[in-house]
XYZ file of C-alpha atoms in Angstrom:
560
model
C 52.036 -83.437 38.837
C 51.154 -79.865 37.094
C 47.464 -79.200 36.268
C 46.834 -77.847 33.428
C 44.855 -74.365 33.435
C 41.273 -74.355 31.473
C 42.014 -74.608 27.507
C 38.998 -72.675 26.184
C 41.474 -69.726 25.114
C 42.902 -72.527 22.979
C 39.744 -73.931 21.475
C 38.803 -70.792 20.953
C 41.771 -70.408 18.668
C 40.565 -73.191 15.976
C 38.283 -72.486 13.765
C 36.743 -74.784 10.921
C 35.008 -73.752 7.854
C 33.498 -75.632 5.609
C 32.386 -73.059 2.688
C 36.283 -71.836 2.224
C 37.867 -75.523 2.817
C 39.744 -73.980 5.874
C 40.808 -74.840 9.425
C 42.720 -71.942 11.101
C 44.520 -72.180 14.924
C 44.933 -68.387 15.614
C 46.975 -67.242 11.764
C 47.924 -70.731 11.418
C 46.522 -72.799 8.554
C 46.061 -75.957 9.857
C 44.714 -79.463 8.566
C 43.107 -82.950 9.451
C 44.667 -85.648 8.306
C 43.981 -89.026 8.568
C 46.866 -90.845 10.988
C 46.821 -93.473 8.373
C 48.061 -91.184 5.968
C 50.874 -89.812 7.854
C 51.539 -94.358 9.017
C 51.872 -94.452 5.025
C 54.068 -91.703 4.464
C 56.553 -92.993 7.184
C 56.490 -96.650 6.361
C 56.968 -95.614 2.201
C 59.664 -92.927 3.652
C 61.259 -96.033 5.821
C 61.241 -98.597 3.119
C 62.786 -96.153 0.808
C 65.167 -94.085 2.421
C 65.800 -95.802 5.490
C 64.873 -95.284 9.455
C 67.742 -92.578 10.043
C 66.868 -90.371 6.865
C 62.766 -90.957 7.964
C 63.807 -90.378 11.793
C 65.143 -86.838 10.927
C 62.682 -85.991 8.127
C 59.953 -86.195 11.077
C 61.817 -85.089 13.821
C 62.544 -82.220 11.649
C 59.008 -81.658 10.590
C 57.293 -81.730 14.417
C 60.355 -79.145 15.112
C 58.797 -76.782 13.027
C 55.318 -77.567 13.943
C 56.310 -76.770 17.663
C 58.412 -73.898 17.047
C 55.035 -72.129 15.200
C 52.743 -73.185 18.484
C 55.560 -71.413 21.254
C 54.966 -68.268 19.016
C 51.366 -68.426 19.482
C 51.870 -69.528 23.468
C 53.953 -66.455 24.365
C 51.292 -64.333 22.529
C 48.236 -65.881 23.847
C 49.053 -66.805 27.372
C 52.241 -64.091 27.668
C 51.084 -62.152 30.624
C 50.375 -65.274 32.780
C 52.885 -66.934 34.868
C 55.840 -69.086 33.072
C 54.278 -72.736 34.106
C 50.718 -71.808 32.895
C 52.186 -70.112 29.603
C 54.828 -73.009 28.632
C 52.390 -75.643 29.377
C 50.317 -74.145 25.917
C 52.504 -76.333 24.253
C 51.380 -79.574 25.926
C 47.575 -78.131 25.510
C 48.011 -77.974 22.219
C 49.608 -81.011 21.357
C 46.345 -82.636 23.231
C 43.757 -80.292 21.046
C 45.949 -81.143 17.929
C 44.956 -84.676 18.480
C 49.006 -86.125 18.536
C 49.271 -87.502 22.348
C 47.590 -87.077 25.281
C 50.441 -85.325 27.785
C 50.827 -85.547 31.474
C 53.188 -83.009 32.940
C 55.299 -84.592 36.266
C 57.641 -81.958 36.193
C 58.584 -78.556 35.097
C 61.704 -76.669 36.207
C 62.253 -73.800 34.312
C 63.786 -70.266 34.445
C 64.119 -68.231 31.366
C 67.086 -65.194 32.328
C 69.324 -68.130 32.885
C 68.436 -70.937 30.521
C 67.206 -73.181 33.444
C 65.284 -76.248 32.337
C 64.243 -79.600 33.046
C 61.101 -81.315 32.176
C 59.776 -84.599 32.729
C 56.035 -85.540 30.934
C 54.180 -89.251 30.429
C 53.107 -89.293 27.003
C 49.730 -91.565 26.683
C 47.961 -92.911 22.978
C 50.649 -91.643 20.981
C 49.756 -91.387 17.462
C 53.158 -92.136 15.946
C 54.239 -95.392 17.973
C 50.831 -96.755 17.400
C 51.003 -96.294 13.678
C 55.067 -97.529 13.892
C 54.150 -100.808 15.630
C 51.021 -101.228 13.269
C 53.092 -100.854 10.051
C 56.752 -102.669 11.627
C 55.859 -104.738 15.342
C 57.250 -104.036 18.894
C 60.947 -102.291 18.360
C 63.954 -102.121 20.761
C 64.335 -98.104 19.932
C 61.602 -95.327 20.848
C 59.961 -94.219 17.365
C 58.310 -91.047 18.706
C 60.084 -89.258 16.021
C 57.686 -86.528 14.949
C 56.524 -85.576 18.684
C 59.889 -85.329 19.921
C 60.744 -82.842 17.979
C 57.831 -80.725 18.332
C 58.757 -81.092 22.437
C 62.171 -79.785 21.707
C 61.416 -77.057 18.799
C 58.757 -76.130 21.058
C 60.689 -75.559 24.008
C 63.531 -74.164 22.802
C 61.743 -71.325 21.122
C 59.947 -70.821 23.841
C 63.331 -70.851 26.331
C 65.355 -69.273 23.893
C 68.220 -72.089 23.548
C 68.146 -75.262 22.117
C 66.353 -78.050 24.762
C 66.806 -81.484 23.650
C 63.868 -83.763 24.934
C 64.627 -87.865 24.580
C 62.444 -90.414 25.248
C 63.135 -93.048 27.694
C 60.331 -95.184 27.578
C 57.927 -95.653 24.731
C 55.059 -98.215 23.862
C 56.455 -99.315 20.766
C 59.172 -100.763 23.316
C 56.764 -102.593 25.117
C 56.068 -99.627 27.890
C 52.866 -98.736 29.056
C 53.507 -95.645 28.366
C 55.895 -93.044 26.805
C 58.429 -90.657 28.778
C 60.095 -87.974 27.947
C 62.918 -85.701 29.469
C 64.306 -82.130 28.306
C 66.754 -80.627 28.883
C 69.376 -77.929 27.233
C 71.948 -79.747 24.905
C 74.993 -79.441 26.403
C 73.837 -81.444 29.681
C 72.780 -84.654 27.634
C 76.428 -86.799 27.313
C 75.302 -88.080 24.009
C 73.736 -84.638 22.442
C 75.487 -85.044 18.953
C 74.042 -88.498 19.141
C 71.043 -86.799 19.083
C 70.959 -83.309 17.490
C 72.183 -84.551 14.625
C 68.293 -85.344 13.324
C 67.615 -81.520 13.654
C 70.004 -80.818 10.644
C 69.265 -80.953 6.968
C 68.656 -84.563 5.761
C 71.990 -85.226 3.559
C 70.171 -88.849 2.430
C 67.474 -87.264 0.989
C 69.149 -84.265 -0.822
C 71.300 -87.339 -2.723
C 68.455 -88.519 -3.386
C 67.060 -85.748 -5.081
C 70.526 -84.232 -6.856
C 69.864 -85.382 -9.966
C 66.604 -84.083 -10.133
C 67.721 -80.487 -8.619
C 70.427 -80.513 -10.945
C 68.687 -80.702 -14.049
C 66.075 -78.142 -12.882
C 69.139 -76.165 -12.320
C 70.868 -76.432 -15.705
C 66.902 -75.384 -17.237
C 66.588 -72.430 -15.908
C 70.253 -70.886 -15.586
C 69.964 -68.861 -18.731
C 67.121 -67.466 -17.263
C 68.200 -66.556 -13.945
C 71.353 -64.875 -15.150
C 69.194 -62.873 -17.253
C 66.532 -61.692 -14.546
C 67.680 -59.185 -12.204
C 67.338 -59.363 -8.038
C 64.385 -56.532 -8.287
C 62.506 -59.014 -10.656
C 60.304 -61.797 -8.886
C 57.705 -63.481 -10.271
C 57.308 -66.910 -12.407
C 53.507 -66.299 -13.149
C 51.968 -66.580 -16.360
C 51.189 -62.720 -16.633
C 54.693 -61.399 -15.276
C 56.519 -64.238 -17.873
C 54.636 -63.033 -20.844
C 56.073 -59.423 -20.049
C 59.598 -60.948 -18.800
C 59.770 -62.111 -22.270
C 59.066 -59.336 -23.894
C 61.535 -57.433 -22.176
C 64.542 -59.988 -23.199
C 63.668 -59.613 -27.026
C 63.947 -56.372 -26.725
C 67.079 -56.539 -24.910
C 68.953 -57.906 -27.915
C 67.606 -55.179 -30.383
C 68.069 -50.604 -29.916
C 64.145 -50.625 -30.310
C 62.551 -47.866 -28.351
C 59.635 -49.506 -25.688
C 56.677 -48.082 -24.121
C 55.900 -49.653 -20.918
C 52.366 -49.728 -19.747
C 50.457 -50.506 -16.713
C 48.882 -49.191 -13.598
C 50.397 -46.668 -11.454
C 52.645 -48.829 -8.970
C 52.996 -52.059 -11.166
C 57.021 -51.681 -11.291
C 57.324 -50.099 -14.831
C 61.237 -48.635 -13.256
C 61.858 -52.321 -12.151
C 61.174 -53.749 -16.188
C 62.552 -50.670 -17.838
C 65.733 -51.149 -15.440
C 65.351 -55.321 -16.265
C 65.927 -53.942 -19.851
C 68.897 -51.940 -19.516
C 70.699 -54.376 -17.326
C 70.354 -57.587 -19.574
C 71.103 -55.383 -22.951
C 74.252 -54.246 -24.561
C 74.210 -50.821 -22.656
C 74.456 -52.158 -19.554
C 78.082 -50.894 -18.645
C 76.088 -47.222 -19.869
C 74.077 -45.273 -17.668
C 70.623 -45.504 -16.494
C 68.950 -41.855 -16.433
C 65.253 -41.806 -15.320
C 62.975 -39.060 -15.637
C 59.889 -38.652 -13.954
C 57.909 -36.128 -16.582
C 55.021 -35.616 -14.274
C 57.582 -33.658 -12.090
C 59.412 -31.563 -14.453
C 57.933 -28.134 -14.631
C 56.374 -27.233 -17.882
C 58.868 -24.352 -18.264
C 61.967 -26.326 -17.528
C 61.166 -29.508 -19.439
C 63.506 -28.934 -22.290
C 66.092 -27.622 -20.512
C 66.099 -30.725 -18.417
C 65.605 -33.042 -21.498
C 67.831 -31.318 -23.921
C 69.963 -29.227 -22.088
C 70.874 -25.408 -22.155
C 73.447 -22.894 -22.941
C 74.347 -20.390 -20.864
C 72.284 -16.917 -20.826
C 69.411 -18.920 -22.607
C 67.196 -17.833 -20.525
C 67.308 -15.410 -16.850
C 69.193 -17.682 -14.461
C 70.840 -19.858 -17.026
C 74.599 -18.485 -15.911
C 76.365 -21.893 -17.070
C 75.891 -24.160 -19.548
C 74.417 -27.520 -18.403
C 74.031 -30.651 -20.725
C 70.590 -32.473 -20.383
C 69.369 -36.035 -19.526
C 69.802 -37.858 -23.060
C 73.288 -36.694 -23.144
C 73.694 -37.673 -19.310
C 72.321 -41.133 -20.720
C 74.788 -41.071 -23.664
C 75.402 -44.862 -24.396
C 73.023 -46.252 -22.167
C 69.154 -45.851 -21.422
C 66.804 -42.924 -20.774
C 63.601 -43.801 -19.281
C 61.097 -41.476 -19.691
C 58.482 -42.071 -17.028
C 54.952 -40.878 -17.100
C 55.592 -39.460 -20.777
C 52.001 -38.679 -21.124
C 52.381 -35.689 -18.781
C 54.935 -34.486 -21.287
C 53.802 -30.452 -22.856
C 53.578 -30.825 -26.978
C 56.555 -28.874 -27.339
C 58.946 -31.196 -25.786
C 56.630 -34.109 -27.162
C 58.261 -33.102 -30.913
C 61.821 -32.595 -29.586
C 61.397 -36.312 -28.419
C 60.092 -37.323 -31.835
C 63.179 -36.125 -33.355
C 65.730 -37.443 -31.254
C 63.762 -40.828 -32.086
C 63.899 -40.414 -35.655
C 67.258 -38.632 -36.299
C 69.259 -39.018 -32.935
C 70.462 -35.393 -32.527
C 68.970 -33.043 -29.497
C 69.494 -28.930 -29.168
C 70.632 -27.375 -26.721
C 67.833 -24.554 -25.273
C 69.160 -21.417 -26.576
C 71.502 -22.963 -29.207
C 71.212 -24.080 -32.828
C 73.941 -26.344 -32.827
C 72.849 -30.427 -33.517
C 74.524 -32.788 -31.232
C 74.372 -36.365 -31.965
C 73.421 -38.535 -29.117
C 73.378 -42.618 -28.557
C 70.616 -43.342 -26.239
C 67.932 -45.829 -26.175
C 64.417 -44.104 -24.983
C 62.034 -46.360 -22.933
C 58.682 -44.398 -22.050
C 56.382 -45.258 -19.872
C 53.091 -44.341 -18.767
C 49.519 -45.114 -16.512
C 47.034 -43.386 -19.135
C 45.598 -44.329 -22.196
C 47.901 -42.963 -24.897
C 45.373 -43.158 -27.880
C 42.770 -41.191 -25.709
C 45.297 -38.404 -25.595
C 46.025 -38.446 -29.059
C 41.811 -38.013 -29.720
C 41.905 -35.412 -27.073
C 44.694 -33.174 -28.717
C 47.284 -33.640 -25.392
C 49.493 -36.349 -27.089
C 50.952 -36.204 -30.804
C 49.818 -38.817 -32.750
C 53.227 -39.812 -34.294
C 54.847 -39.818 -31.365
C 52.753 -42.494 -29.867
C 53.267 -44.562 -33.110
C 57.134 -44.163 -32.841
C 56.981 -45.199 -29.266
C 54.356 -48.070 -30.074
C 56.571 -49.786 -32.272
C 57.401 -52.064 -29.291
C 54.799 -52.044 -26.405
C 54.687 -53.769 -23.068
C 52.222 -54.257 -21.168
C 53.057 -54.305 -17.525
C 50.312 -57.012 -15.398
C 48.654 -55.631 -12.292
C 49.533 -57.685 -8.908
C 45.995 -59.061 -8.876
C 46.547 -61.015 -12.111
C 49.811 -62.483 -10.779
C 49.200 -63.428 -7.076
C 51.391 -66.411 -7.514
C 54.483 -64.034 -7.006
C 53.416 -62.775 -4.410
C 54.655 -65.247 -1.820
C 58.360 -65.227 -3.233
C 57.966 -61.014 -3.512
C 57.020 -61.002 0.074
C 59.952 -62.893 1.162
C 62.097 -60.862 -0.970
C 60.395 -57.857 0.975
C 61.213 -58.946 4.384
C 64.885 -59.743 3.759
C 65.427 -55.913 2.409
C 63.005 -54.498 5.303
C 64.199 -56.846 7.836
C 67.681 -55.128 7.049
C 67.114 -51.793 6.613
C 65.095 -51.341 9.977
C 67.510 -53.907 11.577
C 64.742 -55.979 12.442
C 64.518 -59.940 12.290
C 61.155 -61.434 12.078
C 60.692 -65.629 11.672
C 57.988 -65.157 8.591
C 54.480 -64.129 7.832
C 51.309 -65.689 9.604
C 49.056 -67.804 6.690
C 45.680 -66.240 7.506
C 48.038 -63.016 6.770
C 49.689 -64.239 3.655
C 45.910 -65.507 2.508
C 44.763 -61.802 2.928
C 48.016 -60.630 0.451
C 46.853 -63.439 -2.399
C 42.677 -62.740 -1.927
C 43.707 -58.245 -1.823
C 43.111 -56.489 -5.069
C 45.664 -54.495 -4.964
C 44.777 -51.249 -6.673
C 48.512 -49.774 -5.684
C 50.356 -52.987 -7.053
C 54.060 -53.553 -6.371
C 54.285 -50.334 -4.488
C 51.409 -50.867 -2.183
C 52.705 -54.373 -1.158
C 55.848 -52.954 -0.508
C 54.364 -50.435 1.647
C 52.408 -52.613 3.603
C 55.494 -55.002 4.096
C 57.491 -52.470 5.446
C 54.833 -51.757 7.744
C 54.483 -54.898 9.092
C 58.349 -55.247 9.412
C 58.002 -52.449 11.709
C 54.949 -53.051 13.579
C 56.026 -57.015 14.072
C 57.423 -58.114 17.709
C 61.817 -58.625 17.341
C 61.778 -62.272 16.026
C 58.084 -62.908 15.950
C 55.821 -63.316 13.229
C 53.794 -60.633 10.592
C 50.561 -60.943 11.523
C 46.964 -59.783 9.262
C 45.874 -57.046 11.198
C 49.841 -55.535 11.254
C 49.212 -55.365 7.580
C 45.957 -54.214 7.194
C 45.423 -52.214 10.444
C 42.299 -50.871 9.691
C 40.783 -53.955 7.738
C 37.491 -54.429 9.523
C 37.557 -58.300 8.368
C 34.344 -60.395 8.425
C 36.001 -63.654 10.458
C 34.893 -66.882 7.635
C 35.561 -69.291 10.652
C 31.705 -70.711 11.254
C 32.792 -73.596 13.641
C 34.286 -74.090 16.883
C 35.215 -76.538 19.153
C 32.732 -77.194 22.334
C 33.754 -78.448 25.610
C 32.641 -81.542 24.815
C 35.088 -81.627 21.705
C 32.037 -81.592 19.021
C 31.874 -78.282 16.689
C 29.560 -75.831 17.563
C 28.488 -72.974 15.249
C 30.188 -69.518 15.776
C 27.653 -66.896 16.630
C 27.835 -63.326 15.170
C 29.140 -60.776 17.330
C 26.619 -58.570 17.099
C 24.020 -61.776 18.601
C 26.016 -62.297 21.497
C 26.136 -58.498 22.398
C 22.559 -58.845 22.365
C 22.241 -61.648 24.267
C 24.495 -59.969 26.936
C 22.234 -57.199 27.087
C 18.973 -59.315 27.825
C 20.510 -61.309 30.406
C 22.240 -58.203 32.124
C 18.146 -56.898 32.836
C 17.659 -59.360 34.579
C 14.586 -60.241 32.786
C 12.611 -63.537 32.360
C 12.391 -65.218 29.136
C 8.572 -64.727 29.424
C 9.163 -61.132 30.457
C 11.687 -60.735 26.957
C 8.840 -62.341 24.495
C 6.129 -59.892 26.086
C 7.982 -57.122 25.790
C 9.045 -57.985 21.793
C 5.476 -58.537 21.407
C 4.210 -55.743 22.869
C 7.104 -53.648 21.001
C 6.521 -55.007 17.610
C 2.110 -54.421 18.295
C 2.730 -50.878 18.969
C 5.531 -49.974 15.877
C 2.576 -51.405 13.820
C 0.591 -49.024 14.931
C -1.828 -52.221 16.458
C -1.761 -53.703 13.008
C -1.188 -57.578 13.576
C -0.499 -58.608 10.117
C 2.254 -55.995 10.163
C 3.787 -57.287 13.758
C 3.973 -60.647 13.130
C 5.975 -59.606 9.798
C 7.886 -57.963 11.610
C 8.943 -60.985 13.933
C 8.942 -63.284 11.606
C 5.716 -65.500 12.245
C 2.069 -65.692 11.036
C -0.573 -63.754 12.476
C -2.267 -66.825 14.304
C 0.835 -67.633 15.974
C 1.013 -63.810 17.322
C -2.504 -63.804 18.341
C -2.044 -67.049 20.060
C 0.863 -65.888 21.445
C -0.398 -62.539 22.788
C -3.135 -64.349 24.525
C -1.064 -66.989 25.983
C 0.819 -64.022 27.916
C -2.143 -62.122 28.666
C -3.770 -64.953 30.173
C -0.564 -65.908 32.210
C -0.396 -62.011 33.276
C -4.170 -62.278 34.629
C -4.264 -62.106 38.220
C -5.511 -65.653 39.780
C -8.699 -66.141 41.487
């Protein structure tokens, strides 16, 4: 029999708190359910659907649950030898409150795909609540912890182990047992793998009610484009916006913070109009020099100007049938600003250095991250220019105001990272993807894909993104107040900075009489030998000083 090494790095790992409604096991979310409500779900699930469909719905679910705890194993317990690292998983199981588990044996070699274990299983959760809810059965119903024993294992052995239990109370055992092994030496295996696959019963099931949800929003997702995510309130409203426009040659100013993914909408636009076989020209103004902005914009002819030696056509005629978007117009000079007004109004541009009209097709979307109408006051922006171009405005929501899409944007993020740096990773921690919702965000779209990428890079080859991989220097306050004691009750967490503290005192070496005197005496003599301002100072009343200054002097006084 294999003893299990001390679990206080585990307990350490769960932490409860009550103020944010939370219970954490390292980046894991966790919760604490009532068995009774899990007996419920099975017996409604049984009744409904039938054992088989229920049998791989659970086996399915405790696959994932133990897959999640062999990523926290390796990391925890990674530098420790194999038995006292793999046995996490059996730990944890315990502290989760499923089964209790006895380990009898453990064969196991990783480089080549060795296993074979053998564990008792005792107050098993799941054949209690079976036999409760159905009587004694002629089949093992361990559904649920079976497959956290074999999605456990196999992520931690890197191949698929297939545990099956031979005895079980629900059969009348006194006990449950369990054997693992890999697949292919079990002589019934697709007997048994088959409830690790997607339930087929329960997709029927559901058809109807997928394929109607389908059929609602097709329109819409043929309109939307793969670089727009988001079903929020806040990015709908603008969505919308964008799709009325889309039918019309009205000219749209975008607006927004810097990073909110103006390109992405003004791009949405093009795509899902009538100019999407055109081109899609975008400008950034801010980076046009002031002296070559109109030869950029409009074009020139050649010997317009020194250095001119050919003539070049500009961006709207580059855009000619399609879309120019004009990004950061604000930064435009005043000059250019009225050449812009008049390709708005009449549709015809100049060459620089020519006085020949040209007639051009282009719809103009602007865009910008200042306050247009404070320009105008302030003489930088011409006032009817900003009322051509505010015919149609847009205003483009900040990431903080639709956290929703975040989840479904981070996902998005880690399949084109995940590619691009040839790097897989199995997901994103919660406590990690709590920190994306609860961040404000003041670089939007652009900052989350920044920090994405990031964590792409800085996660482990098939491992998981964890909080401080995003936010490397985030010095975090940790919310978890509770932990769990060695005698399983919760004990509060203490601050850091009280235990460093209390590691000092007890490294002098000093009584706990010595440690009072010496606060005492400390907090007496910074009050200059004012009482009233010492006991402040430690929190008590000045009789309960005084008394408890002369308690120690009298204990110091030598005895006759």
């Amino acid at each position: 029999m294999i003893k299990y090494p001390e679990n206080l790095d585990l307990r350490r790992l769960v932490r409860f708190s009550a103020d944010s409604g939370t219970i954490w096991l390292g980046e894991n979310r966790m919760l604490l359910l009532h068995s009774a409500a899990l007996s419920s779900l099975r017996k409604e699930l049984i009744n409904s659907v039938g054992s088989e469909a229920t049998r791989r719905i659970f086996t399915r679910m405790g696959h994932a649950s133990g897959t999640r705890d062999a990523e926290l194993a390796k990391k925890i317990r990674g530098s420790q030898n194999l038995i006292d690292a793999f046995v996490v998983g059996p730990q944890l199981h315990m502290l989760e409150g499923s089964v209790q588990v006895t380990p009898l044996k453990v064969e196991m070699d990783i480089p080549t795909g060795t296993f074979h274990g053998e564990f008792r299983w005792d107050n098993s959760w799941e054949a209690e609540a079976h036999v409760n809810a159905f009587g004694p059965q002629q089949d093992p119903v361990c559904w649920m912890l079976l497959g956290y024993a074999s999605g456990y294992t196999s992520a931690f052995m890197g191949r698929f182990i297939l545990f099956k239990e031979e005895q079980c109370i629900a059969c009348g055992s006194s006990h449950c047992m369990i054997v693992g092994k890999p697949l292919e030496e079990w002589t019934d295996a697709a007997e048994h793998a088959v409830y690790y696959e997607a339930d087929a019963v329960v997709s029927r099931l559901l058809e109807l009610t997928t394929q109607v949800d389908m059929l609602r929003s097709t329109l819409e997702q043929q309109r939307q484009t793969e670089s727009m995510i988001g079903s929020s309130p806040a990015f709908q409203r603008a969505y919308e916006l964008v799709t009325k426009a889309a039918t019309t040659s009205v000219s749209v100013l975008l607006t927004g913070e810097t990073g909110v993914g103006k390109e992405r909408f003004a791009r949405a636009l093009h795509q899902t109009s009538g100019r999407a076989n055109g081109p899609f020209v975008a400008v950034n103004c801010a980076a046009l020099p002031h002296d070559l902005v109109e030869s950029e914009l409009f074009g020139v002819e050649k010997g317009a100007y020194t250095g001119a030696h050919a003539t070049r056509i500009g961006k709207f005629e580059r855009a000619e049938g399609g879309t120019l978007f004009l990004d950061e117009i604000g930064e435009l000079p005043l000059a250019a600003q009225a050449k812009i007004l008049r390709v708005l109004q009449e549709g015809e541009i100049e060459h620089l250095g020519d006085d020949k009209t040209r007639k051009v097709n282009v719809r103009i979307v602007a865009a910008t991250n200042v306050e247009l109408q404070a320009a105008v006051k302030n003489g930088k922006f011409r006032a009817d220019l900003f009322y051509r171009l505010n015919v149609y405005p847009i205003v483009i929501p900040p990431l903080r105001e639709r956290t929703l899409d975040i989840p479904p944007m981070v996902t998005a993020m880690m399949e084109k990272f995940g590619t691009l740096h040839n790097k897989r990773v199995t997901g994103i921690t919660d406590k990690a993807m709590k920190a994306l919702t609860a961040y404000q965000w003041p670089g939007n779209v652009r900052e989350l894909e920044n920090m994405i990428e990031r964590g792409i890079i800085l996660a482990p080859q098939d491992g998981w993104i964890e909080l401080d991989q995003l936010f490397p220097s985030l010095n975090a306050p940790d919310e978890m107040a509770a932990s769990i004691s060695d005698s399983g009750s919760l004990e509060e967490k203490r601050p850091p900075e009280q235990a460093h503290l209390c590691d000092a005192f007890l490294a002098t070496g000093l009584s706990l009489d010595e440690v009072e005197t010496m606060l005492l005496t400390e907090a007496v003599e910074r009050s200059s030998g004012n009482l009233a301002g010492a006991a402040r100072m430690l929190g008590m009343t000045r009789p309960q000083l005084t008394y408890r200054l002369k308690r120690n002097q009298d204990a110091n006084l030598p005895k006759e």
